[in-house]
XYZ file of C-alpha atoms in Angstrom:
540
model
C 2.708 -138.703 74.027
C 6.020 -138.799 75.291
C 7.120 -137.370 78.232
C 9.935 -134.799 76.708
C 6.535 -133.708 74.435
C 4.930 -132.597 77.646
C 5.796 -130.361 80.152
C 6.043 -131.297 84.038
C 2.984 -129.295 85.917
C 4.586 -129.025 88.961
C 4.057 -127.184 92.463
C 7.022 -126.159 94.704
C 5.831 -125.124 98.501
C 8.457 -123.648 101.198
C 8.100 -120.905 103.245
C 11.278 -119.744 102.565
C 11.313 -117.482 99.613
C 15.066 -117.902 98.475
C 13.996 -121.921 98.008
C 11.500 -120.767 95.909
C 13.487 -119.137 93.710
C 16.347 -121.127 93.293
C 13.506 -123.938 92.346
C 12.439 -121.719 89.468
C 16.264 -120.864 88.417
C 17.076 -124.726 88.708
C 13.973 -125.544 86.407
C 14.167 -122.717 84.039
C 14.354 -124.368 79.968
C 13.866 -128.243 81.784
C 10.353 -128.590 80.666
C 8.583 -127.544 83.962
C 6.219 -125.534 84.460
C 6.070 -124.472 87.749
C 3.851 -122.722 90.554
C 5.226 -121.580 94.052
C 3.401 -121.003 97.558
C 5.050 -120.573 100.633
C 2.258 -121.896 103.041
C 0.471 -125.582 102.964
C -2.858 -123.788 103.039
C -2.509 -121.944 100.018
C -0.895 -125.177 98.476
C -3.759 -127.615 98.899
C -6.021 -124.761 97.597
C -3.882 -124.691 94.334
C -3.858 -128.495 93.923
C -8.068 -128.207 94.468
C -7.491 -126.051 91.502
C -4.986 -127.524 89.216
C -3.854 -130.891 87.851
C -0.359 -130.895 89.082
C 1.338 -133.998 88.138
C 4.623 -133.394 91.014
C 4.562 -131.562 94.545
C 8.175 -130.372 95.704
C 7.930 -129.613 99.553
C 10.326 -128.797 102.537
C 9.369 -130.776 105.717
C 9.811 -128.292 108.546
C 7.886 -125.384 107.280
C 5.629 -123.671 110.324
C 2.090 -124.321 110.659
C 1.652 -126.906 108.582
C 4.881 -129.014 107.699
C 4.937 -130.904 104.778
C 3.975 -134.293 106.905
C 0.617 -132.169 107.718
C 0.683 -131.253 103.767
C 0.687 -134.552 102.498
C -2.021 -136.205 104.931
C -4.315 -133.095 103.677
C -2.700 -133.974 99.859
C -3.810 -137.690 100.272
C -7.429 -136.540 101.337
C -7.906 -135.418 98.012
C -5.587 -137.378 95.803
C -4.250 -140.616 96.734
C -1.642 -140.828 93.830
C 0.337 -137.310 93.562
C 3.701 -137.523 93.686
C 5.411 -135.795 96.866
C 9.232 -135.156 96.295
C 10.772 -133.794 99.948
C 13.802 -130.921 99.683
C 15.105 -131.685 102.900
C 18.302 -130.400 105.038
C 18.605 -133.661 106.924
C 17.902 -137.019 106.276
C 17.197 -138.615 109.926
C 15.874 -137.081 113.622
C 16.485 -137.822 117.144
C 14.791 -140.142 116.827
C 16.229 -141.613 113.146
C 12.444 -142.255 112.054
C 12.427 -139.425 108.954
C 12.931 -141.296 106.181
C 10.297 -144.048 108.039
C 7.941 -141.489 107.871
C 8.625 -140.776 104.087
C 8.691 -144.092 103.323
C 5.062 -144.735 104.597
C 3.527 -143.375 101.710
C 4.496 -145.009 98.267
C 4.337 -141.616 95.915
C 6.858 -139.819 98.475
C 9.703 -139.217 97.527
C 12.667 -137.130 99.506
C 16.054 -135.216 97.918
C 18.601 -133.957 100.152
C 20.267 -130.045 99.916
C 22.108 -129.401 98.512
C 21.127 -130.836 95.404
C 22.542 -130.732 91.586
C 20.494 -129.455 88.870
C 21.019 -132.917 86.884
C 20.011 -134.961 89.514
C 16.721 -133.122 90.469
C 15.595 -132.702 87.098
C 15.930 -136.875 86.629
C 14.230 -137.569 89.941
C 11.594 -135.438 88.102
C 11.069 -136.586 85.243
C 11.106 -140.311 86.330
C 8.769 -139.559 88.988
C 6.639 -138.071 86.725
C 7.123 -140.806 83.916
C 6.095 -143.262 86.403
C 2.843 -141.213 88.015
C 1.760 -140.993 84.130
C 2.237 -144.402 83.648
C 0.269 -145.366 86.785
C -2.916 -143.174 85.454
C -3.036 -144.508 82.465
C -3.310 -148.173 83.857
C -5.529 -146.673 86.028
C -7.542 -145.351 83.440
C -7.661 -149.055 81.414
C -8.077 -150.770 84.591
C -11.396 -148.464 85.342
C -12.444 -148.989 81.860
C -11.769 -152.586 81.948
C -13.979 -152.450 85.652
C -16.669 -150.992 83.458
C -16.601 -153.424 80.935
C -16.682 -155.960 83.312
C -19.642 -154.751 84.971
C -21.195 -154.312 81.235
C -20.634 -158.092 80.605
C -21.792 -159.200 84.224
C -25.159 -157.122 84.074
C -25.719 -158.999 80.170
C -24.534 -162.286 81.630
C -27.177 -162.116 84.308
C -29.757 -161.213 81.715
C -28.757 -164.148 79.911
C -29.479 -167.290 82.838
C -32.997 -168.217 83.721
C -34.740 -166.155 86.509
C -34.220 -166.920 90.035
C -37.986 -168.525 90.048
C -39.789 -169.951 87.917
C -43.062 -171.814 87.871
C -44.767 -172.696 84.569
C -47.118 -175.638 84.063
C -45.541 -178.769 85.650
C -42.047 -177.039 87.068
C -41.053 -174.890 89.937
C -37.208 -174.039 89.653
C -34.954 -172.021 91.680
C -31.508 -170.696 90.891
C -28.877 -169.395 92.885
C -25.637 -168.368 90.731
C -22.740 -166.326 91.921
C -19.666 -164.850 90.238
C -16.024 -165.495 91.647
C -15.037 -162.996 89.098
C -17.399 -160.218 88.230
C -18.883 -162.686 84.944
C -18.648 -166.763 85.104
C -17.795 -169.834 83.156
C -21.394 -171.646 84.786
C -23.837 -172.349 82.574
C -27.694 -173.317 83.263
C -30.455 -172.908 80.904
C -33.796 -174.877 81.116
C -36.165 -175.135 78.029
C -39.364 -176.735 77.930
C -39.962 -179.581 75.694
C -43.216 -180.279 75.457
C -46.012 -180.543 78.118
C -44.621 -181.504 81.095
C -41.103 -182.096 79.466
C -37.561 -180.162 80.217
C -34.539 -180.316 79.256
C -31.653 -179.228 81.437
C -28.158 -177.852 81.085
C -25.407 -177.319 83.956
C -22.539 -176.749 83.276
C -18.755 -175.419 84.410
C -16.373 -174.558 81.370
C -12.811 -174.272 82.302
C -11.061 -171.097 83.309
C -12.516 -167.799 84.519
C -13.915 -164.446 83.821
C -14.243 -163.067 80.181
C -13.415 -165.741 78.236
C -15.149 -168.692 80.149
C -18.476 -166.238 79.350
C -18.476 -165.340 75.922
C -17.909 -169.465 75.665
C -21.432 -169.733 78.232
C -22.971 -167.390 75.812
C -21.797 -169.344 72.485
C -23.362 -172.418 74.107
C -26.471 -171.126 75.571
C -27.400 -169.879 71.671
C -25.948 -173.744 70.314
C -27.910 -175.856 72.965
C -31.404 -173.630 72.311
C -30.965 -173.931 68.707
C -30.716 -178.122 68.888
C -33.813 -178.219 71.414
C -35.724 -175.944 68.881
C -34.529 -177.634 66.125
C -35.119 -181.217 67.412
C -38.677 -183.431 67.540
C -39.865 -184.430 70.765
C -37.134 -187.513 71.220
C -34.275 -185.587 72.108
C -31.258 -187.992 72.925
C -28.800 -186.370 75.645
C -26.197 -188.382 73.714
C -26.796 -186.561 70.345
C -26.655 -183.116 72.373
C -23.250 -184.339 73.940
C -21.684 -184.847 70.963
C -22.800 -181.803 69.260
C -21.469 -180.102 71.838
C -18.184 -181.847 71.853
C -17.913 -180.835 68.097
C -18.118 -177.228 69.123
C -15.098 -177.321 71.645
C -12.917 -179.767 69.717
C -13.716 -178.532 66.019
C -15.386 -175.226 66.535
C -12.903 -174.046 69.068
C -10.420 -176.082 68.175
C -9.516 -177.742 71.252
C -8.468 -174.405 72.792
C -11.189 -175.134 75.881
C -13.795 -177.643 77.598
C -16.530 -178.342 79.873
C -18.011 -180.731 82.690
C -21.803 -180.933 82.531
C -25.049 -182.500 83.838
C -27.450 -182.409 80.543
C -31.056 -183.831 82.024
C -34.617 -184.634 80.577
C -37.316 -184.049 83.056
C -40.813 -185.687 82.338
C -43.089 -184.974 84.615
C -45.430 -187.098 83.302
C -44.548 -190.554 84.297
C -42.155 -189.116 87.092
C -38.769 -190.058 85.502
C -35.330 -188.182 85.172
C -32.919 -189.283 82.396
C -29.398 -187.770 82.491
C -25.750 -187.957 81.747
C -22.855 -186.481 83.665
C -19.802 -185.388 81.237
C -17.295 -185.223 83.974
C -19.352 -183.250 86.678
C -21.376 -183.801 89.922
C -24.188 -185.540 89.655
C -27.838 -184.809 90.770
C -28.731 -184.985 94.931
C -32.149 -186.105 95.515
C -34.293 -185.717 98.323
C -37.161 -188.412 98.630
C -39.816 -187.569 98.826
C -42.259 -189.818 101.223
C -38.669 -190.553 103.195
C -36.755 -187.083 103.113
C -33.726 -188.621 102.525
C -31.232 -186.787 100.710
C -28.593 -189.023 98.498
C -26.243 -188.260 95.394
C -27.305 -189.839 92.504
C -24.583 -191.442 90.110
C -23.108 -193.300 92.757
C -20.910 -195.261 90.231
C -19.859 -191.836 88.456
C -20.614 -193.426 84.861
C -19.646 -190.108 82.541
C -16.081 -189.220 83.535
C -15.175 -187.134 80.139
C -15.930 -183.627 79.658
C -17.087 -182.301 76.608
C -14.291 -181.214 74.782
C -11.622 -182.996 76.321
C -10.885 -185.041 73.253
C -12.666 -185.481 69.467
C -12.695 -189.167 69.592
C -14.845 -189.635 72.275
C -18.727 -190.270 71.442
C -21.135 -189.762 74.248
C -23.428 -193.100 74.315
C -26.889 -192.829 76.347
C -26.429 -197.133 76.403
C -23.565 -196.852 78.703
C -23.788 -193.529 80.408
C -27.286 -192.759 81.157
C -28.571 -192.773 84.801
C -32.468 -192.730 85.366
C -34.247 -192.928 88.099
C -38.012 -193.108 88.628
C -39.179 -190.452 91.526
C -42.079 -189.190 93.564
C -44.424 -186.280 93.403
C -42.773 -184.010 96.607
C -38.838 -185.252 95.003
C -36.722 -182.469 94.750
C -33.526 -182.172 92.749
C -30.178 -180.296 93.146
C -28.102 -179.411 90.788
C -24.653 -177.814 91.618
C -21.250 -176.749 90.248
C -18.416 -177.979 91.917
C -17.460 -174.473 92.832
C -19.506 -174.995 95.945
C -18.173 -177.886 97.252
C -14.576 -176.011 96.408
C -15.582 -173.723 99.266
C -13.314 -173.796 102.095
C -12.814 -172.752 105.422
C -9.616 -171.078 107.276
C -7.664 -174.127 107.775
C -7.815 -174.734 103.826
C -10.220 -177.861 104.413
C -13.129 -178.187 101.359
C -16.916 -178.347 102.043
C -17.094 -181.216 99.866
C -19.576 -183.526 98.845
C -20.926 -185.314 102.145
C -21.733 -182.306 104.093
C -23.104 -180.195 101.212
C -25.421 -183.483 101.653
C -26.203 -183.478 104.795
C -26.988 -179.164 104.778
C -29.056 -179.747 102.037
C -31.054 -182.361 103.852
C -31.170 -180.825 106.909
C -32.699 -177.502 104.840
C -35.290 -179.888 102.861
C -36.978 -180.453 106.176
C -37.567 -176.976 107.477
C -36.965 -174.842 104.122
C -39.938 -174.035 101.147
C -37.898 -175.715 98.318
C -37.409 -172.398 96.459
C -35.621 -170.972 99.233
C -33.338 -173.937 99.938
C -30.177 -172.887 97.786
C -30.010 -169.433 99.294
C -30.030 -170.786 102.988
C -27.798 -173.425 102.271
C -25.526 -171.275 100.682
C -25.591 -168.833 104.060
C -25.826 -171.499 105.987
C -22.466 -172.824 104.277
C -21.152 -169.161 105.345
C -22.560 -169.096 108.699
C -20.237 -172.185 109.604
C -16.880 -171.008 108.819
C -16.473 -171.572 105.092
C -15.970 -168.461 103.551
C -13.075 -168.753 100.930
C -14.908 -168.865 97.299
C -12.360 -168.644 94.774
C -14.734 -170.337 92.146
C -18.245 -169.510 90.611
C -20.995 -170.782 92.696
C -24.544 -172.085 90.845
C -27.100 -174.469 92.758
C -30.270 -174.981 91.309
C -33.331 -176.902 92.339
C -36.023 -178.612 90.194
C -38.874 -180.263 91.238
C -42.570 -181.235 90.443
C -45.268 -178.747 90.352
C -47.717 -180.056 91.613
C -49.964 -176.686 92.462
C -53.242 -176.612 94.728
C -55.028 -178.576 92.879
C -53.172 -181.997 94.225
C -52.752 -180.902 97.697
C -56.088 -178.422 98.315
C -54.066 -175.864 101.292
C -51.035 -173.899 99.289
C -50.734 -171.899 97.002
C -47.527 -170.409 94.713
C -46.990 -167.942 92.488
C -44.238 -165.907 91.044
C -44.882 -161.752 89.512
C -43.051 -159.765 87.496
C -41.998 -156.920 89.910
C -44.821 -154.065 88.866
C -47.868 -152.698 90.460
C -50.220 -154.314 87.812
C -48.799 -157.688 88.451
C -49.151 -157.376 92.197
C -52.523 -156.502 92.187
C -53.489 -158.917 89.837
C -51.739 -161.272 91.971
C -53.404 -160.337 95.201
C -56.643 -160.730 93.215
C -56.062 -164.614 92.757
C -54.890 -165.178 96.451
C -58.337 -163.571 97.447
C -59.939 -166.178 95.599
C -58.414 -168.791 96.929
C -58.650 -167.960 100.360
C -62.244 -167.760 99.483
C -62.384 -171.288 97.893
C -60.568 -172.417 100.492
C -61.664 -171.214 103.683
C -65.026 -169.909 102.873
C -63.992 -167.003 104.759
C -64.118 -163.116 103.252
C -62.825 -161.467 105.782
C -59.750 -163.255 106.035
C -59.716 -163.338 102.347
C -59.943 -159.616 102.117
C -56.961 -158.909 104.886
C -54.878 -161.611 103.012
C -55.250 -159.284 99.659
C -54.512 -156.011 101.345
C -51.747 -157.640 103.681
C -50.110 -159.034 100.049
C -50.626 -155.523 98.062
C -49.155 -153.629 100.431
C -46.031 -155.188 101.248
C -45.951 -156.209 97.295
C -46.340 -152.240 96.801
C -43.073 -151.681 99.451
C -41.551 -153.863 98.059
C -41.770 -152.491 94.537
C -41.730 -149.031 95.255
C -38.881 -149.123 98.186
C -36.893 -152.109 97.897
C -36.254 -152.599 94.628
C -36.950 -148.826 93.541
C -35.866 -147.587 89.811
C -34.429 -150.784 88.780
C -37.715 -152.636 89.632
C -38.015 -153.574 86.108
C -34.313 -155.144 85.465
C -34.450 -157.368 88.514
C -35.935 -161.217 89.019
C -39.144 -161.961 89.962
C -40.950 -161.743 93.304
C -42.068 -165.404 94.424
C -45.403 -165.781 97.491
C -46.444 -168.526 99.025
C -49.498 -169.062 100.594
C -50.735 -171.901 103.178
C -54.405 -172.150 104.730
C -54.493 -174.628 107.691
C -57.593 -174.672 110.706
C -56.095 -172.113 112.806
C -53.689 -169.167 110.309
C -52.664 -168.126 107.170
C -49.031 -167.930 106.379
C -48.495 -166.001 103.859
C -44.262 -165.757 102.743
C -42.962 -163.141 99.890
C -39.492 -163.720 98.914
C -37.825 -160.703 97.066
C -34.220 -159.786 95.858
C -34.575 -155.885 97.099
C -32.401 -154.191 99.569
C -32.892 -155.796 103.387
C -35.928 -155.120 105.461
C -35.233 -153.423 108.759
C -39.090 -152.444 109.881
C -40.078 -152.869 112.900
C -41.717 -156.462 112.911
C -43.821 -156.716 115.831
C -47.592 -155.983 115.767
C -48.859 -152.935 116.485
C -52.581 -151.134 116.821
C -53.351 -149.435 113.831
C -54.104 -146.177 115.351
C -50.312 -145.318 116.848
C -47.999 -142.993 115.294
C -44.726 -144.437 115.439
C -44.903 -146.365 112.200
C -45.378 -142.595 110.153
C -41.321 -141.999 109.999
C -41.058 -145.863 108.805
C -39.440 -145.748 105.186
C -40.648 -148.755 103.713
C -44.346 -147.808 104.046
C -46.305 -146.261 101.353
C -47.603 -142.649 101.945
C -46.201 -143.470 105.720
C -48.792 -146.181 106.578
C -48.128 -149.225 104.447
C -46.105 -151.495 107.112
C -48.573 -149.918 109.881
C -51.556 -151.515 108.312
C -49.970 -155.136 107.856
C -48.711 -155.192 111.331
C -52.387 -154.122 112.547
C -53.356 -157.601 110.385
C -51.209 -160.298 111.380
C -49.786 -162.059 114.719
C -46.186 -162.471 113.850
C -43.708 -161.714 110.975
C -40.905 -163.549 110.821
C -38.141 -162.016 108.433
C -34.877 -163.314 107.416
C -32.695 -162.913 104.504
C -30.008 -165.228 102.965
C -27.518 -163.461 100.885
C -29.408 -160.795 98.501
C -32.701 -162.662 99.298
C -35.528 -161.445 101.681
C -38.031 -164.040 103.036
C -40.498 -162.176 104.961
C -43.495 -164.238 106.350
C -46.934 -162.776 108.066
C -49.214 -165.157 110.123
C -52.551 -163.910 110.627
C -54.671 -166.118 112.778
C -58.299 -167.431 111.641
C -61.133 -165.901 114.014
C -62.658 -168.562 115.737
């Protein structure tokens, strides 16, 4: 609607009552409707009341003067227009139209004033505080859809954990821009088998995802599709087809695609124009880059002529049992500090070596990631995904750990504390520490649950534990993506009171019961990621 169509809501306030009225004569047949109070009490209880679009005040006005008035105005709307009907135009101290100026929806008209000239300060004003809502009003829908997309995109990408057969995989991914051009999907091939996709398409936020989305559904329809000899090549190409033909060359992507087999302990991949894989060593813990002589320069989608050739651009490398794998985007190494200088790729090396060695591989790309904070580089003006693969190798191979990963529900829990009783038991031949182990786990599983991730227990990722038996304690670590632990973490007797008022507990005595079990917790988080650990020693 235009703005002749509607008329001006507007509110005059002066405490002298001949203003007032020559307000209403000067507006009379201009389109204005218009309300008058001569005290800024009774004004900001008309404004609580009304939607007035305009606010016509005199500055000196007693008890409140229209500087008081439009601090109490700005409590309760930040936008209203504020038009000042003022006498003079500077002080003693020439700092009036300073102090009008500090707000940017003031406005100030000097008296005497001419009918035309008030009435077009009005109405552009106006036209301008109208056009400001409504871009408000797309911008918060816009916000909304945003979120929308985000929370679908998230739903979208692999868990944060995973552990199924032969695999343990970890993801960290972060959005520059509410949703992200990064890409990462993993899909088993056969027994022991994955396939891998990382990728970075160009540009940012809405776009960049519904292409992510497009080529999450392509790439899981040629691994279904597919027998058991998948060629990276073939899957290169295809996807080259679907940029250059498809989308007709409007956008592309760098990528890692990777075949994992477990089996024989080999990796097979090609890089189309992105970082390549670090490896830690296992026997050695040296960490190194892999594709030292960058073979795979061209993105997918960068031209149609190219054809992706696993002859010329493959890498393999043979690898050990405790390997681990890191796959990034470059958006990490993009991350800078103050002074404008990069992380880049040597010291993301040497922090993710120096994390291998003290870090449970799961955890390493969330305390890299804060670690990368921690030391000054804070400016992220890209998407940020790190994800790490390696062998699952399970108790079976090394006889004193255990893993697992639960849904976050009671049932799970419990069914989960029900296995780490048995394997305490097999094990260490000891019940009793067997049974405190299961009750530690279930009740900081229930917290966790029930507190820290609360109603939306059932849209978040899963909850990962790790156990470890040695001669002398149990460590037992649960890593969760609720809201930050703040209990109280140092042991106490089971029979004090000060633990009732804790809010993580269940029924008021959940966290007092673990701390009456164990010898030490040790809790830290990195980013939205809790690692709590409990050590409870063995009796002797």
């Amino acid at each position: 609607m235009e703005l002749h169509d509607r008329n001006i809501k507007l509110l005059a306030v002066d405490n002298e009552a001949v203003s007032l009225l020559l307000l209403e004569e000067t507006l009379k047949d201009e389109g204005v409707n218009i309300d008058c109070c001569n005290t800024g009490e009774k004004a900001i209880e008309l404004i609580k009341r009304n939607n007035y679009e305009v606010v016509l005040s005199a500055i000196i006005m007693p008890g409140m003067d229209g500087f008081a008035l439009r601090r109490r105005i700005r409590e309760y709307d930040r936008y209203l227009p504020i038009i000042y009907l003022t006498t003079i135009v500077n002080t003693a101290d020439n700092d009036l139209l300073e102090k009008i100026a500090a707000d940017k929806a003031t406005y100030y008209m000097k008296k005497p004033f001419e009918r035309s000239q008030l009435v077009k300060l009005l109405r552009n004003v106006v036209q301008t505080h109208r056009s400001e809502n409504q871009t408000r009003k797309y911008y918060n829908i816009l916000e909304e859809n945003l979120n929308l997309a985000s929370e679908v995109q998230h739903l979208l990408l692999p868990d944060w954990i995973r552990l199924e057969g032969d695999l343990i995989m970890s993801l960290l991914y972060r959005s520059a821009y509410k949703v992200s051009g990064d890409i990462f999907e993993v899909i088993r091939i056969s027994s022991g088998r994955y396939f891998m996709l990382l990728g970075d398409i160009a540009g940012h936020g809405i776009q960049a995802a519904l292409y992510m989305s497009a080529i999450q559904a392509l790439v899981k329809t040629i691994i279904m599709t597919a027998d058991d000899d998948i060629r990276l090549d073939d899957i290169l190409n295809r996807l080259n087809g679907f940029f250059c033909v498809d989308m007709q060359d409007r956008n592309y992507m760098t990528c890692l695609v990777a075949l994992f087999d477990f089996n024989i302990n080999r990796l097979q991949f090609i890089s189309a124009g992105h970082p390549g894989f670090f490896m830690c060593d296992g026997p050695s813990g040296k960490m190194e880059l892999l594709n030292p002589g960058n073979r795979g320069a061209i993105p997918v989608g960068w031209t149609r002529d190219y054809e992706f050739n696993c002859d010329h651009e493959a890498v393999e490398v043979d690898f050990h049992d405790d390997s681990i794998f890191f796959g990034i985007t470059d958006g990490i190494i993009e991350i800078s500090n103050e002074y404008g200088i990069g992380l880049g790729t040597e010291r993301l090396r040497l922090l993710l070596e120096d994390a291998v060695s003290g870090t449970l591989p799961a955890l390493v790309p969330y305390h890299v990631c804060d670690t990368i904070r921690e030391i000054g580089y804070n400016v992220v003006e890209d998407d940020v995904c790190m994800v790490m693969i390696k062998k699952n190798r399970g108790p079976k191979s090394d006889g004193n750990y255990l893993h697992l990963a639960t849904k976050p529900d009671i049932a799970h829990a419990d069914l989960l504390g029900i296995e780490c009783e048995r394997f305490i038991i097999e094990k260490s031949c000891d019940e009793k520490l067997a049974v405190k182990g299961e009750l530690l786990l279930n009740e900081f599983l229930n917290n966790i649950i029930i507190h820290g991730l609360g109603a939306s227990r059932q849209e978040v990722p899963k909850i990962y534990v790790y156990l470890r038996i040695s001669d002398s304690e149990l460590v037992l670590t649960v890593c969760d993506r609720g809201k930050p632990w703040t209990f109280n973490i140092n042991p106490a007797p089971l029979d004090e009171r000060i633990w009732d008022d804790n809010t993580l507990a269940t029924a008021g005595r959940g966290m007092a019961i673990i701390r009456s079990m164990v010898s030490r917790i040790e809790a830290n988080r990195y980013g939205d990621l809790n690692e709590t650990t409990f050590i409870i020693r063995r009796e002797e």
